[in-house]
XYZ file of C-alpha atoms in Angstrom:
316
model
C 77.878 150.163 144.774
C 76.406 147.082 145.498
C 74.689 147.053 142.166
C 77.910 147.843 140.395
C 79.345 144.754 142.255
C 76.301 142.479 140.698
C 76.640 143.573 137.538
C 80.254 142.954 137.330
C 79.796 139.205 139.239
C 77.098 138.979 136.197
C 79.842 139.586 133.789
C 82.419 137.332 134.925
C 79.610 135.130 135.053
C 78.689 135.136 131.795
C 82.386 135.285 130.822
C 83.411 132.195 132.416
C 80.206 130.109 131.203
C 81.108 131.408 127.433
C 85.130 130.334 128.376
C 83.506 127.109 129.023
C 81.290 126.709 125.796
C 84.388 127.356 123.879
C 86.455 124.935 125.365
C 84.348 122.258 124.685
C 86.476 119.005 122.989
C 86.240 119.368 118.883
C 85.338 116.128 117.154
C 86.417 115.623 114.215
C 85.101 113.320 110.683
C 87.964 111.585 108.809
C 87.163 110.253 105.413
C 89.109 106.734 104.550
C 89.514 105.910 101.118
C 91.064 102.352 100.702
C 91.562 101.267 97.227
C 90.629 97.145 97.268
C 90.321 94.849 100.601
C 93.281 92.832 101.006
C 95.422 92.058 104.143
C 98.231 94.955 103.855
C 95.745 97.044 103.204
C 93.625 96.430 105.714
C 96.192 96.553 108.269
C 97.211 99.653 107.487
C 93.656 100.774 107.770
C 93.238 99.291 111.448
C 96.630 100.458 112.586
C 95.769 104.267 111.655
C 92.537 104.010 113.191
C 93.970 102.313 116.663
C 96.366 105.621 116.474
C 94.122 107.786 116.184
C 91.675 106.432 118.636
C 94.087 106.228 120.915
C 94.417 109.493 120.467
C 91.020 111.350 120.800
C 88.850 108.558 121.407
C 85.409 109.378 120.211
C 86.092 112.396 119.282
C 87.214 110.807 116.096
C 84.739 109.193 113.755
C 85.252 107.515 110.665
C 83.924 107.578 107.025
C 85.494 104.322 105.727
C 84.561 103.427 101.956
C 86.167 100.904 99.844
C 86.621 101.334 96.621
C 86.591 97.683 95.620
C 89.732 98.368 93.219
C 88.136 100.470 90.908
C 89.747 104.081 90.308
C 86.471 105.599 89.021
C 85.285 104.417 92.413
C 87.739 106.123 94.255
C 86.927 109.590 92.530
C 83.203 109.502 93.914
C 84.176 108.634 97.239
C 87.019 111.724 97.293
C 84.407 113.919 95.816
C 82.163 112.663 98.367
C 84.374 113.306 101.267
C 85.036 116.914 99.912
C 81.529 117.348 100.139
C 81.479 116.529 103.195
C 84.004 118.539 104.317
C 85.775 115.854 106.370
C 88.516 117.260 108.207
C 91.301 115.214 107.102
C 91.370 112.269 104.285
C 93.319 108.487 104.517
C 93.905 107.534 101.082
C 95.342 103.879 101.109
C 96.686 103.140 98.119
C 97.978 105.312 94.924
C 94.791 105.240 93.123
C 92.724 106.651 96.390
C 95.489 109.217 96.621
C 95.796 110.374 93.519
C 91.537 111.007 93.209
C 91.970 112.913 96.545
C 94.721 114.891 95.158
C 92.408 115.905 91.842
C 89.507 116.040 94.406
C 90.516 118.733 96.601
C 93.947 120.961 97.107
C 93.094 122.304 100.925
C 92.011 119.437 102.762
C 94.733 118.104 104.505
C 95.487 114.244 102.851
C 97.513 111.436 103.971
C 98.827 108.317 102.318
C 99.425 104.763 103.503
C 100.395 102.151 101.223
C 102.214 104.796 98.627
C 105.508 103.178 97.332
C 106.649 106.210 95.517
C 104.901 109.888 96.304
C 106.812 111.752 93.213
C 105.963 109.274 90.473
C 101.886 108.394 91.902
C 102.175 112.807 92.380
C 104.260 113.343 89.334
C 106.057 115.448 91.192
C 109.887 116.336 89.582
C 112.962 117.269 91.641
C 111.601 114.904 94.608
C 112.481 116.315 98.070
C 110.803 113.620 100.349
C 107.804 116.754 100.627
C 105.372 117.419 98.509
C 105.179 121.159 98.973
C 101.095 120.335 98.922
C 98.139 119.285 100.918
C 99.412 116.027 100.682
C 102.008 113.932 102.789
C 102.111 109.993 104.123
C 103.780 107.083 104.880
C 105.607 104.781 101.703
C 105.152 101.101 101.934
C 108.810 100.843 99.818
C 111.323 98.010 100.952
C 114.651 98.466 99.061
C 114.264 97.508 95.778
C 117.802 96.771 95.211
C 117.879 94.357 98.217
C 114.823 92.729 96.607
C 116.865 91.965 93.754
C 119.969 90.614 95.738
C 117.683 88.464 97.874
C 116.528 86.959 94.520
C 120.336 86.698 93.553
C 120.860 85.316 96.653
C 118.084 82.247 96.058
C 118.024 81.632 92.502
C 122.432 83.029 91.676
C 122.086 80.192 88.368
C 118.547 81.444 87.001
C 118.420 83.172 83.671
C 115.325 84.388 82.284
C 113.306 86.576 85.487
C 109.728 87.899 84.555
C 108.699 91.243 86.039
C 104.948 91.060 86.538
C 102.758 93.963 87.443
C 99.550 95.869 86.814
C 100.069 98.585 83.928
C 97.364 100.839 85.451
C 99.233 101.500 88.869
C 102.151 104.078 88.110
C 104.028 102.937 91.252
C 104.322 99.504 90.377
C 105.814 100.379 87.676
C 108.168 102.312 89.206
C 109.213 98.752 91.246
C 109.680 97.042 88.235
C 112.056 99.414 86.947
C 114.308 99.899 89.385
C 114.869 96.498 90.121
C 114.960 95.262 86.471
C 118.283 98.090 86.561
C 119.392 95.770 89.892
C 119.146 92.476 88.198
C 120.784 93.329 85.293
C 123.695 94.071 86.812
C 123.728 90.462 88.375
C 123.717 89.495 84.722
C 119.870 88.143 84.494
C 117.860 88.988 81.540
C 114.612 90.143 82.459
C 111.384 90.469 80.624
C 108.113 92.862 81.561
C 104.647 90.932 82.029
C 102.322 93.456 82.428
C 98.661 92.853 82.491
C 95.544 95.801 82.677
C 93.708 94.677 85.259
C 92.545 91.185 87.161
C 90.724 90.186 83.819
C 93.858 89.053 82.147
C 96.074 88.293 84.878
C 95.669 84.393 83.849
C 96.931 85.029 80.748
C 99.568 87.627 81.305
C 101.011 85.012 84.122
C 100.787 81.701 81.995
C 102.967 83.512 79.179
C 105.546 84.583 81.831
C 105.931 81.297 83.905
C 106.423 80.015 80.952
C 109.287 81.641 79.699
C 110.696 82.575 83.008
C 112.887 80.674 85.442
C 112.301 83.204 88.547
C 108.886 85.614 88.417
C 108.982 88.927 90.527
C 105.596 90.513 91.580
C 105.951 94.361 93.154
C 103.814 95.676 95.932
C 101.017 95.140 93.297
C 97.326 96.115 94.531
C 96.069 93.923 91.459
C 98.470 91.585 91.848
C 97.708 91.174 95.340
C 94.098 90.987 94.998
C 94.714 87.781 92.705
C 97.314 85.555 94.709
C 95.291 82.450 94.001
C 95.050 82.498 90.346
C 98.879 83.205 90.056
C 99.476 80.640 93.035
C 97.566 78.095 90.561
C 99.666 78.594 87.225
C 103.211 79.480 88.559
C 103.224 76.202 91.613
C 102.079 73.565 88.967
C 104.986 75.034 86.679
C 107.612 75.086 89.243
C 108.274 78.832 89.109
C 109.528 80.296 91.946
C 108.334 84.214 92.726
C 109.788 86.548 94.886
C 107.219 89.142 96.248
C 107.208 92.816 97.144
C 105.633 92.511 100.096
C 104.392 89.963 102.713
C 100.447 89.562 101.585
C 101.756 88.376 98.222
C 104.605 86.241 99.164
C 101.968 84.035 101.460
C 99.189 83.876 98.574
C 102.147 82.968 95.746
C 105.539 83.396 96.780
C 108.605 82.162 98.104
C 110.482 85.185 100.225
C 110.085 88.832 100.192
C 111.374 91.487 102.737
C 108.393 92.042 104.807
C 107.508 95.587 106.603
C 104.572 95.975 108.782
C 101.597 97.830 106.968
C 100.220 97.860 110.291
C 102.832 100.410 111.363
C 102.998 102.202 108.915
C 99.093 102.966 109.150
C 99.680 103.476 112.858
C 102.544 105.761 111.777
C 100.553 107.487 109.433
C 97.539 108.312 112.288
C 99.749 109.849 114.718
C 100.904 112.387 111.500
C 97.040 112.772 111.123
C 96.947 113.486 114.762
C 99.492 115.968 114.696
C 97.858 117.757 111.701
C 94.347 117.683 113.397
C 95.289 119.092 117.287
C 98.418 120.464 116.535
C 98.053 122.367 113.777
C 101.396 120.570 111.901
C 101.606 121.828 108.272
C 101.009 118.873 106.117
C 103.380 120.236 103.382
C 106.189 120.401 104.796
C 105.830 117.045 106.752
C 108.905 114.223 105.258
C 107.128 111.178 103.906
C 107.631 108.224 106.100
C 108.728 104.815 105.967
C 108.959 101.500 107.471
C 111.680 101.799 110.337
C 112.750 97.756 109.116
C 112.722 95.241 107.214
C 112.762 91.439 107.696
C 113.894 88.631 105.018
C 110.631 86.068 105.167
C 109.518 83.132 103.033
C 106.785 81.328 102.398
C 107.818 77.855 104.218
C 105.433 75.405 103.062
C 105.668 76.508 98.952
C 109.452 76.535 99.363
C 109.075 73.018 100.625
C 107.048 72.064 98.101
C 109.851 73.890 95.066
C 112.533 72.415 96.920
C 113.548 75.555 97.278
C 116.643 75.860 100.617
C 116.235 78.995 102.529
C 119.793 80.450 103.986
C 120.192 81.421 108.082
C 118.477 84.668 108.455
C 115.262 84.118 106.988
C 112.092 84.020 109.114
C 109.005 82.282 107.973
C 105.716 83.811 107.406
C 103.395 82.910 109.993
């Protein structure tokens, strides 16, 4: 009997010390893709990783790679990462998120930075889920208020060039919509649409030019090359109204401003929810921004004489 008794003490033993084995913490490796370095970028980089860590401390490491704006780039490191087999990919920015989309169909991938999932996914009959391994946070401010806030500035302007990089879809996709806005105001508006940073100069020059107001989307490109446009549309006296906050400090005048820090926090506690609690990434809503704030570019409005109305808060 008393044998009987120390075998089964010997079992439980061995039971409990395997219970414990198995409920050892999992770590977890999370590949981040980030398409160029640039300040909305790279807060939404920061802010998912604060979630996250937050989250599961150092349980969570992280495989950041930038792709220094190059989508070739950005296909190596998602092939990489699949290699890898990182639990769970950031891709910040469409052109990150459309290699880790071509890369690999079953590793769960998020987005930060996306202003429209269905045309960067070519997805038809949009939902606000991509039915995929795929899902995100959108870095869209109303395009239609975009427009009225340039109404709103510049009501006796004509001529308003609509700059933006041909090679990102999503851009695009901004210029479109709020090309449809301002023409109902009654403005004619021209596209300016350049390749890539090598003929930016050029692509700018001929718009300020012929342009009384310029609007630049949430451009990557564009964003990436502030300066050079700050240094051809100031001297000209051309006013631009920006997609998003990065670009209206480097060369514009207002924008409605959302925090790409939030949304990259947003978009970690998603990734959080996908890692621990098992949340099915297809059917999870794309996010957004929960505001947005009318800001302008102080100093360059001074020096347009441009007069912001009430409600306008400068950048910082």
């Amino acid at each position: 009997m008393k044998k009987f008794a120390a075998l089964v003490m010997a079992f439980v033993m061995t039971a409990m010390t395997l219970a414990g084995c198995g409920s050892k913490e999992q770590n977890y490796t999370v590949g981040i893709c980030q398409l160029v370095q640039h300040d909305a970028l790279d807060a939404a980089t920061q802010g998912f990783q604060d979630a996250l860590t937050e989250k599961l401390g150092d349980q969570v490491t992280f495989d950041y790679q930038n792709a220094s704006g190059d989508s070739a780039t950005c296909a190596t490191i998602a092939n990489q990462f699949v290699a890898s087999d990182v639990d769970l990919i950031l891709a910040n920015a469409t052109a990150p998120l459309q290699a880790s989309a071509a890369a690999t169909n079953k590793i769960p991938i998020l987005g930060t930075s996306i202003t429209d999932y269905a045309t960067a996914l070519e997805i038809d009959n949009w939902t606000g889920v991509t039915g995929t391994n795929i899902s995100g946070t959108s870095d869209l401010a109303p395009l239609e208020d975009q427009a009225a806030m340039l109404h709103e500035l510049f009501p006796d302007a004509v001529n308003v060039g609509l700059i933006y990089c041909s090679a990102e879809p999503n851009s695009q996709y901004q210029v479109n919509v709020v090309k449809t806005a301002l023409e109902a105001y009654g403005y004619t508006c021209t596209y300016y649409s350049f390749a890539d940073s090598n003929d930016i100069a050029t692509v700018v020059t001929n718009a300020a030019a012929a342009s009384d107001v310029l609007y630049v989307p949430t451009d990557n490109t564009a964003a990436s090359s502030t300066e050079v446009i700050n240094n051809i549309c100031r001297p000209a006296g051309v006013p631009i109204i920006a997609g998003e906050e990065g670009i209206c400090a480097g060369c514009g005048v207002a924008t409605l401003s959302i925090s790409y820090y939030d949304i990259g926090y947003a978009t970690g506690l998603m990734a959080y929810e996908i890692l621990v609690n098992g949340a099915d990434v297809s059917t999870m809503p794309i996010e957004f921004a929960p505001q947005v704030t009318k800001k302008y570019n102080a100093e360059l409005c001074e020096a347009l004489g441009i007069t912001v109305p009430d409600g306008y808060v400068a950048i910082d």
